[in-house]
Coordinates of C-alpha atoms in Angstrom, one line a residue:
M1 CA -93.6 2.2 -147.7
L2 CA -90.6 2.3 -145.4
D3 CA -90.4 -0.3 -142.7
F4 CA -88.9 0.3 -139.2
G5 CA -85.4 -0.8 -140.2
S6 CA -85.4 1.5 -143.3
L7 CA -86.5 4.4 -141.1
L8 CA -83.6 3.7 -138.7
L9 CA -81.0 3.6 -141.5
A10 CA -82.4 6.8 -143.1
T11 CA -82.1 8.5 -139.7
A12 CA -78.5 7.3 -139.4
L13 CA -77.7 8.7 -142.8
S14 CA -79.3 12.0 -142.1
G15 CA -77.5 12.2 -138.7
A16 CA -74.2 11.4 -140.3
C17 CA -74.6 14.1 -142.9
L18 CA -75.5 16.6 -140.1
S19 CA -72.5 15.6 -138.1
G20 CA -70.3 16.1 -141.1
T21 CA -71.7 19.5 -141.7
L22 CA -71.0 20.5 -138.1
V23 CA -67.4 19.3 -138.4
A24 CA -67.0 21.4 -141.5
I25 CA -68.3 24.5 -139.7
W26 CA -66.0 23.9 -136.8
L27 CA -63.0 23.7 -139.1
T28 CA -63.7 27.2 -140.2
A29 CA -64.3 28.5 -136.7
R30 CA -62.3 26.4 -134.2
Q31 CA -63.0 28.6 -131.3
S32 CA -66.6 27.3 -131.3
R33 CA -65.8 24.0 -129.5
F34 CA -69.5 23.3 -128.8
V35 CA -70.1 22.8 -132.5
L36 CA -67.5 20.0 -132.7
T37 CA -68.8 18.5 -129.5
M38 CA -72.3 18.4 -130.9
A39 CA -71.0 16.7 -134.0
V40 CA -69.3 14.0 -131.9
G41 CA -72.5 13.6 -129.9
I42 CA -74.7 13.2 -133.0
L43 CA -72.1 10.8 -134.5
L44 CA -72.3 8.6 -131.4
L45 CA -76.1 8.6 -131.6
V46 CA -75.9 7.7 -135.3
T47 CA -73.6 4.7 -134.4
H48 CA -76.2 3.8 -131.7
V49 CA -79.0 3.8 -134.3
I50 CA -77.0 1.5 -136.6
A51 CA -76.2 -0.8 -133.6
F52 CA -79.9 -0.7 -132.6
W53 CA -80.9 -1.9 -136.1
L54 CA -78.3 -4.6 -136.1
Y55 CA -79.4 -5.7 -132.6
G56 CA -82.9 -6.2 -133.9
R57 CA -81.5 -8.5 -136.5
H58 CA -79.0 -10.4 -134.4
A59 CA -79.1 -9.8 -130.6
S60 CA -75.5 -10.6 -129.6
P61 CA -74.6 -9.6 -126.0
W62 CA -71.6 -7.4 -127.0
L63 CA -73.7 -5.5 -129.6
G64 CA -76.4 -4.8 -126.9
Q65 CA -73.8 -3.5 -124.5
G66 CA -72.2 -1.2 -127.1
M67 CA -75.6 0.0 -128.3
L68 CA -76.8 1.1 -124.9
A69 CA -73.5 2.6 -123.9
L70 CA -73.5 4.6 -127.2
L71 CA -77.0 5.8 -126.4
V72 CA -76.1 7.2 -123.0
A73 CA -72.7 8.5 -124.1
G74 CA -74.2 10.2 -127.2
F75 CA -76.8 12.2 -125.3
F76 CA -74.3 13.1 -122.6
V77 CA -71.9 14.5 -125.2
V78 CA -74.9 16.5 -126.7
F79 CA -75.5 17.8 -123.2
T80 CA -71.8 18.7 -122.9
S81 CA -72.1 20.7 -126.1
A82 CA -75.1 22.6 -124.7
D83 CA -73.1 23.2 -121.5
Q84 CA -70.2 24.6 -123.5
Y85 CA -72.4 27.0 -125.3
I86 CA -74.3 28.4 -122.3
E87 CA -71.3 28.0 -120.0
R88 CA -73.1 26.6 -117.0
G89 CA -70.3 24.2 -115.9
W90 CA -72.8 21.3 -115.3
S91 CA -71.2 18.7 -117.5
K92 CA -67.9 18.1 -115.6
P93 CA -69.5 17.1 -112.2
T94 CA -72.0 14.8 -113.9
A95 CA -69.4 13.0 -116.1
L96 CA -68.4 10.5 -113.4
P97 CA -72.0 9.5 -112.5
V98 CA -72.8 9.0 -116.2
A99 CA -69.8 6.8 -116.6
A100 CA -70.9 4.7 -113.7
I101 CA -74.4 4.4 -115.2
I102 CA -72.8 3.3 -118.6
A103 CA -70.7 0.7 -116.7
L104 CA -73.8 -0.6 -114.8
T105 CA -75.7 -0.9 -118.1
V106 CA -72.9 -2.9 -119.7
V107 CA -72.7 -5.2 -116.7
V108 CA -76.4 -5.9 -116.6
T109 CA -76.7 -6.4 -120.3
A110 CA -73.7 -8.7 -120.3
A111 CA -75.4 -10.8 -117.6
G112 CA -78.3 -11.4 -120.1
F113 CA -80.8 -8.9 -118.7
D114 CA -80.9 -6.6 -121.7
G115 CA -84.4 -5.5 -120.7
I116 CA -83.1 -4.1 -117.5
G117 CA -80.2 -2.6 -119.4
F118 CA -82.7 -0.7 -121.7
V119 CA -84.6 0.6 -118.6
I120 CA -81.3 1.9 -117.0
A121 CA -80.1 3.5 -120.3
Y122 CA -83.5 5.0 -121.0
S123 CA -83.8 6.4 -117.5
A124 CA -80.3 7.9 -117.7
V125 CA -81.0 9.5 -121.0
T126 CA -84.3 10.9 -119.5
G127 CA -82.2 12.5 -116.8
I128 CA -79.6 13.9 -119.2
L129 CA -82.3 15.4 -121.4
I130 CA -84.0 17.0 -118.4
M131 CA -80.7 18.6 -117.4
T132 CA -80.2 19.8 -121.0
A133 CA -83.7 21.4 -121.1
T134 CA -83.2 22.9 -117.6
A135 CA -79.8 24.3 -118.5
F136 CA -81.1 26.0 -121.6
W137 CA -84.3 27.3 -120.0
T138 CA -82.6 28.8 -117.0
S139 CA -79.8 30.5 -119.1
T140 CA -79.8 34.2 -118.9
E141 CA -77.3 34.7 -121.7
V142 CA -79.4 33.6 -124.6
D143 CA -82.6 35.0 -126.0
R144 CA -85.6 33.2 -124.5
R145 CA -87.2 32.9 -127.9
V146 CA -84.3 30.8 -129.1
L147 CA -84.2 28.7 -125.9
A148 CA -87.9 27.9 -125.8
P149 CA -87.9 25.5 -128.8
V150 CA -84.7 23.8 -127.6
S151 CA -86.2 23.2 -124.1
L152 CA -89.4 21.9 -125.7
L153 CA -87.5 19.5 -128.0
T154 CA -85.3 18.1 -125.2
G155 CA -88.2 18.0 -122.8
S156 CA -90.3 16.0 -125.3
S157 CA -87.5 13.6 -125.9
A158 CA -87.1 13.1 -122.2
I159 CA -90.7 12.2 -121.8
S160 CA -90.6 9.7 -124.8
F161 CA -87.6 7.9 -123.3
A162 CA -89.2 7.8 -119.9
L163 CA -92.3 6.2 -121.5
C164 CA -90.2 3.6 -123.1
A165 CA -88.7 2.7 -119.7
V166 CA -92.1 2.6 -118.1
V167 CA -93.6 0.3 -120.7
I168 CA -90.7 -2.2 -120.3
V169 CA -91.2 -2.2 -116.5
Q170 CA -95.0 -2.6 -116.8
Q171 CA -94.6 -5.6 -119.1
K172 CA -91.8 -7.0 -116.9
Q173 CA -89.6 -7.6 -120.0
W174 CA -86.3 -8.1 -118.1
V175 CA -84.9 -10.2 -120.8
L176 CA -85.8 -9.2 -124.4
G177 CA -83.3 -10.9 -126.7
S178 CA -84.1 -8.1 -129.3
V179 CA -85.0 -4.5 -129.5
P180 CA -88.2 -3.4 -127.7
R181 CA -91.2 -3.3 -129.9
N182 CA -94.2 -1.3 -128.5
W183 CA -96.1 1.9 -129.0
A184 CA -93.7 3.9 -126.8
E185 CA -90.7 2.9 -129.0
D186 CA -92.6 4.1 -132.1
V187 CA -93.3 7.4 -130.6
N188 CA -89.7 7.7 -129.3
T189 CA -88.3 7.0 -132.7
V190 CA -90.2 9.9 -134.3
V191 CA -89.5 12.3 -131.4
V192 CA -85.8 11.5 -131.3
V193 CA -85.4 11.9 -135.1
A194 CA -87.0 15.3 -134.8
C195 CA -84.9 16.2 -131.7
M196 CA -81.6 15.1 -133.2
T197 CA -82.2 17.0 -136.5
A198 CA -83.4 20.1 -134.8
L199 CA -80.6 20.2 -132.3
G200 CA -78.1 20.0 -135.1
A201 CA -79.8 22.8 -137.0
L202 CA -80.1 24.9 -133.8
T203 CA -76.4 24.3 -133.2
I204 CA -75.6 25.9 -136.5
S205 CA -77.9 28.8 -135.7
F206 CA -76.2 29.2 -132.3
H207 CA -72.9 29.2 -134.0
H208 CA -74.0 32.0 -136.4
L209 CA -75.5 34.0 -133.4
R210 CA -72.3 33.7 -131.4
T211 CA -70.1 34.6 -134.5
Q212 CA -72.3 37.6 -135.1
S213 CA -72.1 38.7 -131.5
R214 CA -68.3 38.4 -131.5
L215 CA -68.0 40.4 -134.7
T216 CA -70.2 43.1 -133.2
E217 CA -68.2 43.1 -130.0
E218 CA -64.9 43.3 -132.0
T219 CA -66.4 46.2 -134.1
L220 CA -67.4 48.1 -131.0
T221 CA -64.4 47.4 -128.8
D222 CA -60.9 49.0 -128.8
P223 CA -58.5 46.0 -129.1
L224 CA -55.7 47.6 -127.1
T225 CA -57.6 48.7 -124.0
G226 CA -60.7 46.6 -124.1
L227 CA -62.9 49.7 -123.7
M228 CA -65.7 50.6 -126.1
N229 CA -64.6 52.7 -129.0
R230 CA -66.0 55.8 -130.7
R231 CA -68.3 53.8 -132.9
A232 CA -69.9 52.2 -129.8
L233 CA -70.3 55.7 -128.4
G234 CA -72.3 56.7 -131.4
M235 CA -74.4 53.6 -131.5
L236 CA -75.2 53.6 -127.8
H237 CA -75.7 57.4 -127.3
G238 CA -76.4 58.8 -130.8
D239 CA -80.0 59.3 -129.8
T240 CA -79.4 60.0 -126.2
H241 CA -80.7 63.4 -124.8
F242 CA -78.4 64.4 -122.0
D243 CA -80.3 66.1 -119.1
S244 CA -79.0 67.5 -115.9
R245 CA -78.3 64.1 -114.3
T246 CA -76.0 63.0 -117.2
A247 CA -72.5 64.1 -117.9
L248 CA -69.8 63.4 -120.5
A249 CA -66.1 63.7 -119.6
M250 CA -63.2 63.7 -122.0
F251 CA -59.7 62.6 -120.8
D252 CA -56.4 63.4 -122.6
L253 CA -53.2 61.8 -121.3
D254 CA -50.7 64.6 -120.6
H255 CA -47.5 64.8 -122.8
F256 CA -48.3 61.4 -124.3
K257 CA -46.3 62.1 -127.5
R258 CA -43.3 62.8 -125.3
T259 CA -43.9 59.5 -123.6
N260 CA -43.8 57.7 -126.9
D261 CA -40.8 59.5 -128.2
I262 CA -38.7 58.9 -125.0
F263 CA -39.9 55.5 -123.8
G264 CA -41.2 54.0 -127.0
H265 CA -44.6 53.0 -128.3
A266 CA -44.7 49.7 -126.4
V267 CA -44.5 51.7 -123.1
G268 CA -47.1 54.1 -124.5
D269 CA -49.4 51.2 -125.1
R270 CA -48.9 50.0 -121.5
V271 CA -49.7 53.5 -120.2
L272 CA -53.0 53.5 -122.3
Q273 CA -53.9 50.1 -120.9
R274 CA -53.1 51.2 -117.4
F275 CA -55.5 54.2 -117.7
A276 CA -58.2 51.9 -119.1
D277 CA -57.7 49.6 -116.1
V278 CA -58.1 52.6 -113.8
V279 CA -61.4 53.6 -115.5
R280 CA -62.7 50.1 -115.2
K281 CA -61.6 49.9 -111.6
H282 CA -63.5 53.0 -110.5
A283 CA -66.5 52.5 -112.8
Q284 CA -69.9 51.7 -111.3
D285 CA -73.5 51.5 -112.4
G286 CA -74.2 54.2 -114.9
V287 CA -70.6 54.8 -115.8
E288 CA -69.4 53.8 -119.3
G289 CA -65.8 54.2 -120.5
F290 CA -64.7 54.7 -124.2
R291 CA -61.5 55.2 -126.0
L292 CA -62.1 57.8 -128.6
G293 CA -58.7 57.4 -130.3
G294 CA -55.0 58.0 -129.6
E295 CA -54.7 59.2 -126.0
E296 CA -58.2 60.5 -125.8
F297 CA -60.9 58.8 -123.7
A298 CA -64.5 59.5 -122.7
V299 CA -66.6 58.6 -119.8
I300 CA -70.4 58.9 -119.7
M301 CA -72.2 59.1 -116.4
S302 CA -75.9 58.6 -116.3
G303 CA -78.2 59.1 -113.3
I304 CA -75.4 60.4 -111.1
P305 CA -75.5 63.8 -109.3
A306 CA -73.0 66.4 -110.2
L307 CA -71.1 66.2 -107.0
E308 CA -70.7 62.5 -107.2
A309 CA -69.7 62.7 -110.9
H310 CA -67.0 65.2 -110.0
Q311 CA -65.7 62.9 -107.3
I312 CA -65.6 59.9 -109.7
L313 CA -63.6 61.9 -112.2
R314 CA -61.2 63.2 -109.5
T315 CA -60.7 59.7 -108.2
I316 CA -59.9 58.4 -111.8
G317 CA -57.4 61.2 -112.3
A318 CA -55.7 60.9 -109.0
S319 CA -55.5 57.1 -109.2
F320 CA -53.9 57.2 -112.6
G321 CA -51.4 59.8 -111.5
A322 CA -50.4 57.4 -108.7
E323 CA -49.8 54.6 -111.2
V324 CA -46.1 53.7 -111.9
V325 CA -45.1 52.0 -115.1
A326 CA -41.7 50.3 -115.0
T327 CA -39.4 51.0 -118.0
K328 CA -35.8 50.5 -119.0
L329 CA -35.2 54.2 -118.3
G330 CA -36.8 54.0 -114.9
P331 CA -40.2 54.3 -113.4
L332 CA -42.8 56.4 -115.3
R333 CA -45.7 58.4 -113.9
S334 CA -48.3 60.0 -116.1
T335 CA -51.1 62.4 -115.5
V336 CA -54.3 63.2 -117.3
S337 CA -56.4 66.3 -118.1
V338 CA -60.2 66.1 -117.9
G339 CA -63.0 68.2 -119.3
V340 CA -66.5 67.5 -118.2
C341 CA -69.8 68.8 -119.6
F342 CA -73.1 68.3 -117.9
G343 CA -76.4 68.1 -119.7
D344 CA -79.2 70.6 -119.0
K345 CA -82.9 71.2 -119.5
E346 CA -82.3 71.6 -123.2
E347 CA -81.3 68.0 -123.3
R348 CA -78.1 68.2 -125.3
T349 CA -77.1 65.7 -128.0
V350 CA -73.9 63.6 -127.7
E351 CA -72.2 65.9 -130.3
Q352 CA -73.0 69.0 -128.2
M353 CA -71.7 67.2 -125.1
L354 CA -68.5 66.2 -126.8
L355 CA -68.0 69.9 -127.9
G356 CA -68.6 71.1 -124.4
A357 CA -66.3 68.5 -122.8
D358 CA -63.6 69.2 -125.4
A359 CA -63.7 72.9 -124.7
A360 CA -63.4 72.2 -121.0
L361 CA -60.5 69.8 -121.6
Y362 CA -58.5 72.5 -123.4
A363 CA -59.2 74.8 -120.5
A364 CA -57.7 72.2 -118.1
K365 CA -54.7 72.0 -120.4
R366 CA -54.2 75.7 -120.5
A367 CA -54.4 75.8 -116.7
G368 CA -51.3 73.6 -116.6
R369 CA -52.6 70.0 -117.3
N370 CA -53.2 67.4 -114.6
R371 CA -56.5 69.2 -113.9
M372 CA -60.2 68.9 -114.4
A373 CA -62.3 71.7 -115.9
T374 CA -66.0 71.9 -116.1
A375 CA -68.1 73.5 -118.8
A376 CA -70.9 75.6 -117.5
T377 CA -74.3 74.3 -118.7
A378 CA -75.7 77.7 -119.5
D379 CA -72.7 79.1 -121.4
N380 CA -70.2 76.9 -123.1
E381 CA -67.6 79.7 -122.9
A382 CA -67.7 79.9 -119.1
Y383 CA -65.8 77.4 -117.0
R384 CA -65.4 76.6 -113.4
A385 CA -61.9 77.1 -112.1
P386 CA -59.8 74.0 -113.1
E387 CA -58.8 71.9 -110.1
L388 CA -55.6 69.9 -109.6
L389 CA -56.1 66.1 -109.8
F390 CA -52.8 64.6 -108.6
A391 CA -50.4 66.4 -106.4

């Protein structure tokens, strides 16, 4: 049967292995800073556990000071890791108050009142864990089903530390000369072991979730312009039925091959980026921009009346025509041709919408480029008169 000291050492060994695992994960994905921060936090807590065990065997003042400082610092670093993951920005403004609490704990313990030092440290950890639970629970960026167990674990740990502080105060143990020994400490040990292990495991899970999310985003995003790509168009709208309040517009940058030939591909890339910026600038709710490939782009408008949709497209075309790109050969202006297809009662598929918009786009080009043409919803071969975009 393991005694209390053996349990503490087993906890320290488990935590050290977990911290090492997190460091190894961070070395393969250094953009995930929160993983390294959690590893540091757990390592500080492991050091605290060892110091706690030693303090129970030999209660030297310097060991008590270091032990309690490590406890508060360790949980604050764990909180910082959580803050880095959910990006709330709470850790920076709380760093100074936590440092002040650590200093106060050290001073009180050095004066011989280690019981008061325990109360201050336990109270500080309770507050840090409450902040951690609150930060996770109020986050809107992460699935609530993932956040619930984290909030439950940190909340339970906060209660267990609060109980430890309350028992010391009730028993008026201002000077202990050893580690506290009571029922609250026993409960706290079990809860904290579970919390520390679970937080480490959940950090690994969070890392995998963020990595998967980034890979998905990279797969669905055009790296040059930052707009969604053709694959994203298929994933998002492959099953969409386009009715009369939805539209798909195709854009083609006019004489783009000539731009590349005369000014170079670097300038051509800047022109593509400038057009993507214009699309983002004039986008609104229900408007999604995509780069289909090369100099072809698409915009899908949902829940927007036809007159407003036409106005949005005219504004994008006119704004892009007014853009000036500086080059070694002088200022460069470019224009764009647009073909737009509206859905109808037949509720067209995205493939049908692309065909209709593409046909309208060629009509705009045949009319002289720098124009917008609209495919009639009843007859794909009939078009409204192409209108000039930028004069």
